[in-house]
């Protein structure tokens, strides 16, 4: 797998780093809000300009302070610098250089790697004179831009790609499966990703909601690379009040839409809640594969374990096809089972039943257990074909009425007994009225 050059975007809080990242990506990928500290982790995005591809790393604001969260954000920015080929140091040209700006400048100087000093929020020629004060940082000429309006950003990118090291300018050739880590806030999602990465890539704090955006990283499981999204905790809709959190939840759902397999993390000490039910339904509806992870199992008492396992069997019975692993992300206990389980789920998503076998099985099931009469009519499946995989999708051509959700569930259960669909939802589509059955629906 060829390595793309890495560009780290650093600076103190609220100078417009995420706005600049969105401008470079030409889409709203990073959460932006007029509030310091919204970006808290390193987030990686693949970007391109003038035919050159590179990885753009958006970091949390580097700030001087002893408070735990601020210290963690600072460590993330320092880690991003250590891995970067080029640095974009973003400052606010509308204010004089601050103590935090000077601290970041010293870090960039000590790193000794190519850099560009970006004077942001220069919306017109009248503001360009304000950028002159940034010469005092000792990082050369400040380059005036307006990330919000796009002013001079094209010229900035021309300068940036000129600093990139020589190498393969194209995207990474190897296709990787994508995993999305999902769950309620503070169940251990970021701890899990850090354990898989072997480094403190994602900020971990006991404060719920520390992760504000979907964190994109590449991890190796048993020597095989996977692209992994650590997503913000998804709360109930009535509790999503801040605009930042609204967009964080939106990013989490976008990550799920891209995922091949979702890892649903549940806090074993708290058991299965209604929110886990809703998340499991969303995953099944998305078509992604699913592995359920009962986290903090080492800190879960015997009584709590029994309650949690009962909850999985009861509240999550509609995804009984998903494998369940009991892990401890903090210590890494029992995580060795994750890689083979994920690989197995990826394989079952590609399971295909030959058409003659499929029709023979459905005919025998119908004869032994005919569909119930609905409104005086009995439906019958006259033909079936598997139209696709990932997820397995089976089209049923029906005559004589509609198949109800109960009978579709009956057919799904029979299909799971006939072939290995572990960890994968099955989509059953009826062709008479083009109605679709989605696992978990109509419970």
Tab-separated table of C-alpha atoms in Angstrom:
chain	number	residue	atom	x	y	z
A	1	UNK	CA	0.000	0.000	0.000
A	2	UNK	CA	1.657	3.266	-1.111
A	3	UNK	CA	1.942	6.003	1.474
A	4	UNK	CA	0.427	9.393	0.695
A	5	UNK	CA	2.142	12.587	1.928
A	6	UNK	CA	0.684	13.904	5.190
A	7	UNK	CA	-0.266	17.564	5.687
A	8	UNK	CA	-1.034	18.600	9.295
A	9	UNK	CA	-3.269	21.627	9.910
A	10	UNK	CA	-2.343	23.106	13.308
A	11	UNK	CA	-3.006	26.278	15.255
A	12	UNK	CA	-4.646	27.565	18.400
A	13	UNK	CA	-8.411	27.107	18.887
A	14	UNK	CA	-10.966	28.930	16.755
A	15	UNK	CA	-8.666	30.345	14.069
A	16	UNK	CA	-10.503	28.529	11.248
A	17	UNK	CA	-8.538	25.284	10.831
A	18	UNK	CA	-11.615	23.148	10.165
A	19	UNK	CA	-13.037	25.804	7.830
A	20	UNK	CA	-9.798	25.674	5.834
A	21	UNK	CA	-9.929	21.870	5.775
A	22	UNK	CA	-13.482	21.978	4.399
A	23	UNK	CA	-12.392	24.522	1.786
A	24	UNK	CA	-9.507	22.289	0.640
A	25	UNK	CA	-11.754	19.214	0.550
A	26	UNK	CA	-14.506	21.176	-1.239
A	27	UNK	CA	-17.102	19.678	1.112
A	28	UNK	CA	-18.203	20.037	4.712
A	29	UNK	CA	-16.274	17.162	6.256
A	30	UNK	CA	-15.080	18.749	9.505
A	31	UNK	CA	-17.485	20.113	12.117
A	32	UNK	CA	-17.282	23.904	12.326
A	33	UNK	CA	-18.788	26.140	14.982
A	34	UNK	CA	-17.890	29.546	16.413
A	35	UNK	CA	-16.774	28.017	19.681
A	36	UNK	CA	-13.188	27.170	20.737
A	37	UNK	CA	-12.388	23.488	21.136
A	38	UNK	CA	-15.002	22.002	18.805
A	39	UNK	CA	-12.312	19.920	17.058
A	40	UNK	CA	-10.729	17.675	19.677
A	41	UNK	CA	-9.054	14.796	17.840
A	42	UNK	CA	-6.932	14.263	14.773
A	43	UNK	CA	-9.146	13.616	11.779
A	44	UNK	CA	-7.643	12.427	8.487
A	45	UNK	CA	-9.095	13.090	5.040
A	46	UNK	CA	-7.774	12.251	1.587
A	47	UNK	CA	-7.444	15.411	-0.505
A	48	UNK	CA	-6.078	16.337	-3.915
A	49	UNK	CA	-4.949	19.418	-5.787
A	50	UNK	CA	-3.438	19.742	-9.266
A	51	UNK	CA	-3.179	15.979	-9.601
A	52	UNK	CA	-1.355	15.478	-6.301
A	53	UNK	CA	-3.054	13.391	-3.617
A	54	UNK	CA	-2.276	13.796	0.075
A	55	UNK	CA	-3.693	13.101	3.533
A	56	UNK	CA	-5.003	16.192	5.302
A	57	UNK	CA	-4.981	15.962	9.120
A	58	UNK	CA	-7.249	18.363	11.007
A	59	UNK	CA	-6.175	18.769	14.632
A	60	UNK	CA	-7.685	20.156	17.795
A	61	UNK	CA	-6.628	23.656	18.807
A	62	UNK	CA	-3.222	23.821	20.510
A	63	UNK	CA	-3.692	25.765	23.740
A	64	UNK	CA	-1.573	26.385	26.820
A	65	UNK	CA	-3.258	25.068	29.948
A	66	UNK	CA	-3.205	22.372	32.585
A	67	UNK	CA	-6.853	21.316	32.290
A	68	UNK	CA	-7.039	17.632	31.324
A	69	UNK	CA	-9.005	18.029	28.087
A	70	UNK	CA	-6.861	20.941	26.870
A	71	UNK	CA	-3.713	18.947	27.607
A	72	UNK	CA	-5.074	16.002	25.622
A	73	UNK	CA	-5.882	18.215	22.627
A	74	UNK	CA	-2.355	19.646	22.740
A	75	UNK	CA	-0.851	16.143	22.738
A	76	UNK	CA	-2.932	15.262	19.674
A	77	UNK	CA	-1.583	18.292	17.786
A	78	UNK	CA	1.988	17.401	18.761
A	79	UNK	CA	1.463	13.816	17.555
A	80	UNK	CA	0.139	15.088	14.221
A	81	UNK	CA	3.266	17.229	13.793
A	82	UNK	CA	5.541	14.255	14.390
A	83	UNK	CA	3.944	12.333	11.499
A	84	UNK	CA	3.571	15.212	9.023
A	85	UNK	CA	5.507	15.914	5.823
A	86	UNK	CA	4.208	19.500	5.576
A	87	UNK	CA	2.535	21.768	8.156
A	88	UNK	CA	-0.130	24.403	7.575
A	89	UNK	CA	0.077	26.683	10.631
A	90	UNK	CA	-3.197	28.610	10.702
A	91	UNK	CA	-3.468	31.945	12.541
A	92	UNK	CA	-6.128	34.640	12.870
A	93	UNK	CA	-4.919	37.732	11.030
A	94	UNK	CA	-7.569	39.902	12.711
A	95	UNK	CA	-5.799	39.638	16.093
A	96	UNK	CA	-2.204	40.162	17.208
A	97	UNK	CA	-0.152	36.991	17.770
A	98	UNK	CA	-1.014	35.422	21.118
A	99	UNK	CA	1.004	33.409	23.617
A	100	UNK	CA	-0.592	30.256	22.162
A	101	UNK	CA	0.408	31.275	18.601
A	102	UNK	CA	4.001	31.688	19.794
A	103	UNK	CA	3.902	28.270	21.471
A	104	UNK	CA	2.687	26.603	18.253
A	105	UNK	CA	5.328	28.474	16.250
A	106	UNK	CA	8.066	27.072	18.522
A	107	UNK	CA	6.693	23.558	18.007
A	108	UNK	CA	6.742	23.994	14.220
A	109	UNK	CA	10.286	25.380	14.308
A	110	UNK	CA	11.489	22.486	16.461
A	111	UNK	CA	9.847	19.956	14.112
A	112	UNK	CA	12.086	21.192	11.290
A	113	UNK	CA	9.693	20.197	8.503
A	114	UNK	CA	8.386	22.309	5.591
A	115	UNK	CA	5.607	24.671	6.620
A	116	UNK	CA	3.351	27.488	5.478
A	117	UNK	CA	2.175	30.274	7.790
A	118	UNK	CA	-1.501	30.857	6.948
A	119	UNK	CA	-3.004	34.222	7.924
A	120	UNK	CA	-6.695	33.396	7.921
A	121	UNK	CA	-9.763	35.687	7.966
A	122	UNK	CA	-8.269	38.134	5.459
A	123	UNK	CA	-11.466	38.851	3.546
A	124	UNK	CA	-10.098	41.728	1.436
A	125	UNK	CA	-7.091	43.902	0.646
A	126	UNK	CA	-7.818	46.196	3.601
A	127	UNK	CA	-7.153	43.319	6.015
A	128	UNK	CA	-3.879	42.234	4.365
A	129	UNK	CA	-1.903	44.825	6.310
A	130	UNK	CA	-3.062	43.150	9.537
A	131	UNK	CA	-1.159	39.993	8.569
A	132	UNK	CA	2.185	41.816	8.778
A	133	UNK	CA	2.210	41.399	12.567
A	134	UNK	CA	2.580	37.632	12.084
A	135	UNK	CA	6.185	38.047	10.856
A	136	UNK	CA	7.103	38.175	14.562
A	137	UNK	CA	6.398	34.430	14.845
A	138	UNK	CA	9.626	33.695	12.979
A	139	UNK	CA	8.077	31.344	10.413
A	140	UNK	CA	8.580	33.456	7.331
A	141	UNK	CA	6.036	35.276	5.214
A	142	UNK	CA	2.400	34.983	6.332
A	143	UNK	CA	0.129	33.987	3.462
A	144	UNK	CA	-3.226	35.856	3.638
A	145	UNK	CA	-6.351	33.820	2.888
A	146	UNK	CA	-10.034	33.672	3.731
A	147	UNK	CA	-10.962	30.043	4.315
A	148	UNK	CA	-14.602	31.011	4.686
A	149	UNK	CA	-14.832	32.804	1.334
A	150	UNK	CA	-12.073	30.948	-0.541
A	151	UNK	CA	-9.902	34.005	-1.117
A	152	UNK	CA	-6.329	33.030	-2.157
A	153	UNK	CA	-6.849	29.379	-1.142
A	154	UNK	CA	-6.041	28.138	-4.648
A	155	UNK	CA	-2.667	29.925	-4.596
A	156	UNK	CA	-2.046	28.538	-1.107
A	157	UNK	CA	-2.639	24.999	-2.376
A	158	UNK	CA	-0.234	25.597	-5.278
A	159	UNK	CA	2.437	26.458	-2.719
A	160	UNK	CA	1.466	23.475	-0.587
A	161	UNK	CA	1.771	20.812	-3.308
A	162	UNK	CA	5.150	22.267	-4.292
A	163	UNK	CA	6.379	21.341	-0.800
A	164	UNK	CA	5.060	17.760	-0.887
A	165	UNK	CA	7.721	15.044	-1.111
A	166	UNK	CA	8.114	13.257	-4.414
A	167	UNK	CA	6.306	9.944	-4.745
A	168	UNK	CA	3.181	8.291	-6.009
A	169	UNK	CA	0.722	11.093	-6.606
A	170	UNK	CA	-2.281	8.822	-6.957
A	171	UNK	CA	-4.650	7.425	-4.335
A	172	UNK	CA	-3.790	4.301	-2.403
A	173	UNK	CA	-4.206	1.306	-4.663
A	174	UNK	CA	-5.338	-1.265	-2.138
A	175	UNK	CA	-9.026	-1.357	-1.386
A	176	UNK	CA	-9.667	-1.721	2.322
A	177	UNK	CA	-12.814	-2.827	4.076
A	178	UNK	CA	-14.376	-0.090	6.193
A	179	UNK	CA	-15.427	-0.480	9.827
A	180	UNK	CA	-17.563	1.994	11.796
A	181	UNK	CA	-17.427	2.049	15.596
A	182	UNK	CA	-20.869	3.068	16.866
A	183	UNK	CA	-22.505	3.412	20.254
A	184	UNK	CA	-23.851	5.759	22.862
A	185	UNK	CA	-21.513	8.420	24.310
A	186	UNK	CA	-18.820	7.240	26.714
A	187	UNK	CA	-19.118	3.473	26.123
A	188	UNK	CA	-15.437	3.159	25.109
A	189	UNK	CA	-15.448	3.688	21.331
A	190	UNK	CA	-12.358	5.916	21.263
A	191	UNK	CA	-10.557	3.664	23.732
A	192	UNK	CA	-11.212	0.761	21.368
A	193	UNK	CA	-9.783	2.625	18.368
A	194	UNK	CA	-6.692	3.672	20.322
A	195	UNK	CA	-6.169	0.046	21.395
A	196	UNK	CA	-6.430	-1.128	17.779
A	197	UNK	CA	-4.045	1.604	16.622
A	198	UNK	CA	-1.566	1.051	19.425
A	199	UNK	CA	-1.373	4.816	20.057
A	200	UNK	CA	-3.389	7.643	21.589
A	201	UNK	CA	-4.769	8.782	18.249
A	202	UNK	CA	-8.202	9.683	19.632
A	203	UNK	CA	-8.736	11.810	22.714
A	204	UNK	CA	-10.201	9.792	25.581
A	205	UNK	CA	-11.881	11.521	28.501
A	206	UNK	CA	-14.482	10.533	31.114
A	207	UNK	CA	-16.522	13.505	29.883
A	208	UNK	CA	-19.305	12.199	27.569
A	209	UNK	CA	-19.202	13.672	24.064
A	210	UNK	CA	-15.425	14.119	23.862
A	211	UNK	CA	-15.420	12.817	20.284
A	212	UNK	CA	-17.203	15.441	18.181
A	213	UNK	CA	-16.613	14.087	14.683
A	214	UNK	CA	-16.067	10.832	12.828
A	215	UNK	CA	-12.369	9.959	13.200
A	216	UNK	CA	-10.901	8.215	10.148
A	217	UNK	CA	-7.882	5.956	10.650
A	218	UNK	CA	-6.204	2.884	9.155
A	219	UNK	CA	-5.586	-0.016	11.540
A	220	UNK	CA	-4.079	-3.449	11.012
A	221	UNK	CA	-5.919	-6.468	12.372
A	222	UNK	CA	-3.765	-9.579	12.151
A	223	UNK	CA	-1.702	-7.931	9.424
A	224	UNK	CA	-4.687	-6.860	7.297
A	225	UNK	CA	-5.401	-3.107	6.919
A	226	UNK	CA	-8.871	-1.767	7.637
A	227	UNK	CA	-10.220	1.751	7.383
A	228	UNK	CA	-11.935	2.550	10.684
A	229	UNK	CA	-14.304	5.363	11.646
A	230	UNK	CA	-14.622	6.192	15.338
A	231	UNK	CA	-17.891	8.108	15.469
A	232	UNK	CA	-19.399	10.540	17.911
A	233	UNK	CA	-21.790	8.947	20.370
A	234	UNK	CA	-25.328	8.969	18.984
A	235	UNK	CA	-27.865	10.182	21.538
A	236	UNK	CA	-31.630	10.209	21.385
A	237	UNK	CA	-32.880	12.849	18.961
A	238	UNK	CA	-34.549	14.823	21.776
A	239	UNK	CA	-31.147	15.209	23.449
A	240	UNK	CA	-29.293	16.483	20.381
A	241	UNK	CA	-29.532	20.190	21.119
A	242	UNK	CA	-26.205	21.779	20.146
A	243	UNK	CA	-25.650	22.414	16.459
A	244	UNK	CA	-22.165	20.901	16.808
A	245	UNK	CA	-23.625	17.685	18.163
A	246	UNK	CA	-26.258	17.651	15.423
A	247	UNK	CA	-23.551	17.640	12.735
A	248	UNK	CA	-21.496	15.114	14.736
A	249	UNK	CA	-24.420	12.691	14.693
A	250	UNK	CA	-24.862	13.383	10.981
A	251	UNK	CA	-21.200	12.460	10.386
A	252	UNK	CA	-21.685	9.253	12.390
A	253	UNK	CA	-24.588	8.262	10.157
A	254	UNK	CA	-22.561	9.104	7.052
A	255	UNK	CA	-19.773	6.842	8.374
A	256	UNK	CA	-22.328	4.060	8.827
A	257	UNK	CA	-23.484	4.522	5.229
A	258	UNK	CA	-19.881	3.910	4.057
A	259	UNK	CA	-19.199	0.995	6.405
A	260	UNK	CA	-18.879	-2.638	5.383
A	261	UNK	CA	-19.127	-3.745	9.013
A	262	UNK	CA	-20.388	-1.810	12.036
A	263	UNK	CA	-19.021	-2.467	15.512
A	264	UNK	CA	-21.812	-1.692	17.990
A	265	UNK	CA	-20.150	-0.989	21.342
A	266	UNK	CA	-22.259	-1.520	24.482
A	267	UNK	CA	-21.143	-0.704	28.024
A	268	UNK	CA	-21.370	-4.039	29.817
A	269	UNK	CA	-21.728	-2.295	33.178
A	270	UNK	CA	-24.873	-0.460	32.007
A	271	UNK	CA	-26.585	-3.100	29.871
A	272	UNK	CA	-28.664	-2.716	26.723
A	273	UNK	CA	-30.764	0.435	26.509
A	274	UNK	CA	-33.449	1.629	24.116
A	275	UNK	CA	-30.760	3.642	22.339
A	276	UNK	CA	-28.841	0.465	21.488
A	277	UNK	CA	-32.054	-0.931	20.020
A	278	UNK	CA	-32.426	2.098	17.766
A	279	UNK	CA	-28.759	1.961	16.725
A	280	UNK	CA	-29.040	-1.744	15.911
A	281	UNK	CA	-32.093	-1.007	13.770
A	282	UNK	CA	-30.212	1.735	11.902
A	283	UNK	CA	-27.307	-0.620	11.247
A	284	UNK	CA	-29.577	-3.396	9.955
A	285	UNK	CA	-31.432	-0.930	7.739
A	286	UNK	CA	-28.131	0.392	6.343
A	287	UNK	CA	-27.177	-3.054	5.065
A	288	UNK	CA	-23.818	-3.076	6.850
A	289	UNK	CA	-22.539	-6.170	8.595
A	290	UNK	CA	-22.706	-6.102	12.381
A	291	UNK	CA	-20.597	-7.265	15.322
A	292	UNK	CA	-21.812	-6.472	18.849
A	293	UNK	CA	-19.069	-5.674	21.378
A	294	UNK	CA	-19.879	-5.863	25.096
A	295	UNK	CA	-17.159	-3.552	26.421
A	296	UNK	CA	-15.731	-3.102	29.945
A	297	UNK	CA	-16.370	-6.796	30.566
A	298	UNK	CA	-13.433	-6.924	33.001
A	299	UNK	CA	-15.123	-4.272	35.157
A	300	UNK	CA	-18.595	-5.825	34.933
A	301	UNK	CA	-19.876	-7.755	37.953
A	302	UNK	CA	-21.485	-11.184	37.621
A	303	UNK	CA	-24.984	-9.809	38.223
A	304	UNK	CA	-24.429	-7.010	35.701
A	305	UNK	CA	-23.119	-9.542	33.160
A	306	UNK	CA	-26.282	-11.603	33.497
A	307	UNK	CA	-28.473	-8.509	33.065
A	308	UNK	CA	-26.505	-7.363	29.994
A	309	UNK	CA	-26.597	-10.805	28.341
A	310	UNK	CA	-30.345	-11.072	29.016
A	311	UNK	CA	-30.754	-7.642	27.419
A	312	UNK	CA	-28.876	-8.754	24.307
A	313	UNK	CA	-31.116	-11.815	24.009
A	314	UNK	CA	-34.292	-9.814	24.648
A	315	UNK	CA	-33.931	-6.227	23.396
A	316	UNK	CA	-31.604	-7.162	20.519
A	317	UNK	CA	-33.304	-10.428	19.557
A	318	UNK	CA	-34.079	-9.028	16.096
A	319	UNK	CA	-30.316	-8.984	15.336
A	320	UNK	CA	-29.721	-12.440	16.781
A	321	UNK	CA	-27.707	-13.141	13.625
A	322	UNK	CA	-24.929	-10.765	14.782
A	323	UNK	CA	-21.934	-12.262	16.627
A	324	UNK	CA	-21.403	-10.973	20.184
A	325	UNK	CA	-17.901	-10.493	21.625
A	326	UNK	CA	-17.136	-9.716	25.273
A	327	UNK	CA	-14.090	-7.425	25.414
A	328	UNK	CA	-12.163	-4.908	27.481
A	329	UNK	CA	-10.920	-2.146	25.170
A	330	UNK	CA	-8.907	-0.517	27.949
A	331	UNK	CA	-6.714	-3.597	28.489
A	332	UNK	CA	-7.165	-5.293	25.118
A	333	UNK	CA	-8.601	-8.440	26.704
A	334	UNK	CA	-10.242	-10.836	24.211
A	335	UNK	CA	-9.692	-8.448	21.285
A	336	UNK	CA	-7.830	-11.186	19.372
A	337	UNK	CA	-11.221	-12.587	18.368
A	338	UNK	CA	-12.207	-9.343	16.612
A	339	UNK	CA	-10.154	-9.769	13.410
A	340	UNK	CA	-11.352	-13.299	12.518
A	341	UNK	CA	-14.930	-12.334	13.398
A	342	UNK	CA	-14.842	-9.262	11.143
A	343	UNK	CA	-13.317	-11.260	8.296
A	344	UNK	CA	-16.006	-13.909	8.651
A	345	UNK	CA	-18.770	-11.276	8.526
A	346	UNK	CA	-17.194	-9.753	5.399
A	347	UNK	CA	-17.281	-13.191	3.788
A	348	UNK	CA	-20.933	-13.852	4.687
A	349	UNK	CA	-21.940	-10.517	3.143
A	350	UNK	CA	-20.789	-12.039	-0.158
A	351	UNK	CA	-22.699	-15.311	0.301
A	352	UNK	CA	-24.758	-16.208	-2.785
A	353	UNK	CA	-27.366	-18.964	-3.117
A	354	UNK	CA	-27.738	-20.399	-6.649
A	355	UNK	CA	-31.175	-19.688	-8.144
A	356	UNK	CA	-32.237	-23.361	-8.551
A	357	UNK	CA	-31.343	-24.116	-4.934
A	358	UNK	CA	-33.095	-20.982	-3.709
A	359	UNK	CA	-36.362	-21.797	-5.504
A	360	UNK	CA	-36.272	-25.426	-4.422
A	361	UNK	CA	-35.893	-24.415	-0.770
A	362	UNK	CA	-38.624	-21.766	-0.867
A	363	UNK	CA	-41.076	-24.169	-2.518
A	364	UNK	CA	-40.465	-26.771	0.205
A	365	UNK	CA	-40.872	-24.179	2.966
A	366	UNK	CA	-44.115	-22.909	1.443
A	367	UNK	CA	-45.541	-26.419	1.192
A	368	UNK	CA	-44.691	-27.158	4.829
A	369	UNK	CA	-45.719	-23.735	6.085
A	370	UNK	CA	-47.945	-21.796	3.607
A	371	UNK	CA	-48.281	-18.018	3.972
A	372	UNK	CA	-51.324	-17.020	6.066
A	373	UNK	CA	-54.485	-15.795	4.381
A	374	UNK	CA	-54.656	-12.005	4.257
A	375	UNK	CA	-57.930	-10.301	3.335
A	376	UNK	CA	-59.271	-13.548	1.965
A	377	UNK	CA	-56.288	-14.160	-0.292
A	378	UNK	CA	-53.199	-16.327	0.126
A	379	UNK	CA	-49.982	-15.072	-1.399
A	380	UNK	CA	-47.487	-17.418	-2.998
A	381	UNK	CA	-43.862	-16.980	-4.015
A	382	UNK	CA	-43.704	-18.164	-7.616
A	383	UNK	CA	-40.048	-17.371	-8.244
A	384	UNK	CA	-37.041	-16.103	-6.313
A	385	UNK	CA	-33.594	-14.863	-7.282
A	386	UNK	CA	-30.685	-13.415	-5.343
A	387	UNK	CA	-30.195	-10.045	-6.978
A	388	UNK	CA	-27.088	-8.957	-5.101
A	389	UNK	CA	-24.649	-9.266	-2.229
A	390	UNK	CA	-23.183	-6.916	0.380
A	391	UNK	CA	-25.812	-7.163	1.761
A	392	UNK	CA	-27.420	-10.322	0.358
A	393	UNK	CA	-30.572	-9.179	-1.443
A	394	UNK	CA	-33.240	-11.659	-2.534
A	395	UNK	CA	-36.147	-10.717	-4.793
A	396	UNK	CA	-39.391	-12.669	-4.304
A	397	UNK	CA	-41.930	-12.639	-7.133
A	398	UNK	CA	-45.301	-12.969	-5.407
A	399	UNK	CA	-48.741	-13.819	-6.752
A	400	UNK	CA	-52.123	-13.749	-5.055
A	401	UNK	CA	-51.610	-11.121	-2.391
A	402	UNK	CA	-49.001	-9.731	-0.023
A	403	UNK	CA	-46.542	-11.550	2.193
A	404	UNK	CA	-46.721	-10.099	5.676
A	405	UNK	CA	-43.645	-9.177	7.765
A	406	UNK	CA	-44.087	-12.292	9.911
A	407	UNK	CA	-43.830	-14.600	6.896
A	408	UNK	CA	-40.870	-12.668	5.507
A	409	UNK	CA	-39.174	-13.121	8.868
A	410	UNK	CA	-39.993	-16.832	8.690
A	411	UNK	CA	-38.305	-17.036	5.274
A	412	UNK	CA	-35.287	-15.096	6.568
A	413	UNK	CA	-34.867	-17.536	9.448
A	414	UNK	CA	-35.043	-20.487	7.042
A	415	UNK	CA	-32.466	-18.878	4.766
A	416	UNK	CA	-30.112	-18.374	7.705
A	417	UNK	CA	-30.477	-22.047	8.530
A	418	UNK	CA	-29.660	-23.040	4.962
A	419	UNK	CA	-26.605	-20.800	4.403
A	420	UNK	CA	-24.087	-18.898	6.508
A	421	UNK	CA	-25.174	-15.270	6.790
A	422	UNK	CA	-23.540	-14.644	10.193
A	423	UNK	CA	-23.308	-10.933	10.934
A	424	UNK	CA	-25.039	-9.869	7.734
A	425	UNK	CA	-28.582	-8.558	7.303
A	426	UNK	CA	-30.655	-10.126	4.530
A	427	UNK	CA	-32.852	-7.916	2.374
A	428	UNK	CA	-36.022	-9.564	1.113
A	429	UNK	CA	-37.781	-7.571	-1.600
A	430	UNK	CA	-41.212	-8.530	-2.934
A	431	UNK	CA	-41.844	-7.652	-6.559
A	432	UNK	CA	-45.591	-7.478	-6.654
A	433	UNK	CA	-45.881	-4.129	-4.921
A	434	UNK	CA	-42.159	-3.356	-4.612
A	435	UNK	CA	-42.350	-3.460	-0.826
A	436	UNK	CA	-39.153	-4.190	1.078
A	437	UNK	CA	-38.583	-6.053	4.280
A	438	UNK	CA	-35.810	-4.710	6.481
A	439	UNK	CA	-34.590	-6.769	9.462
A	440	UNK	CA	-35.919	-5.313	12.711
A	441	UNK	CA	-38.886	-3.617	11.096
A	442	UNK	CA	-42.444	-4.406	12.167
A	443	UNK	CA	-41.433	-5.780	15.552
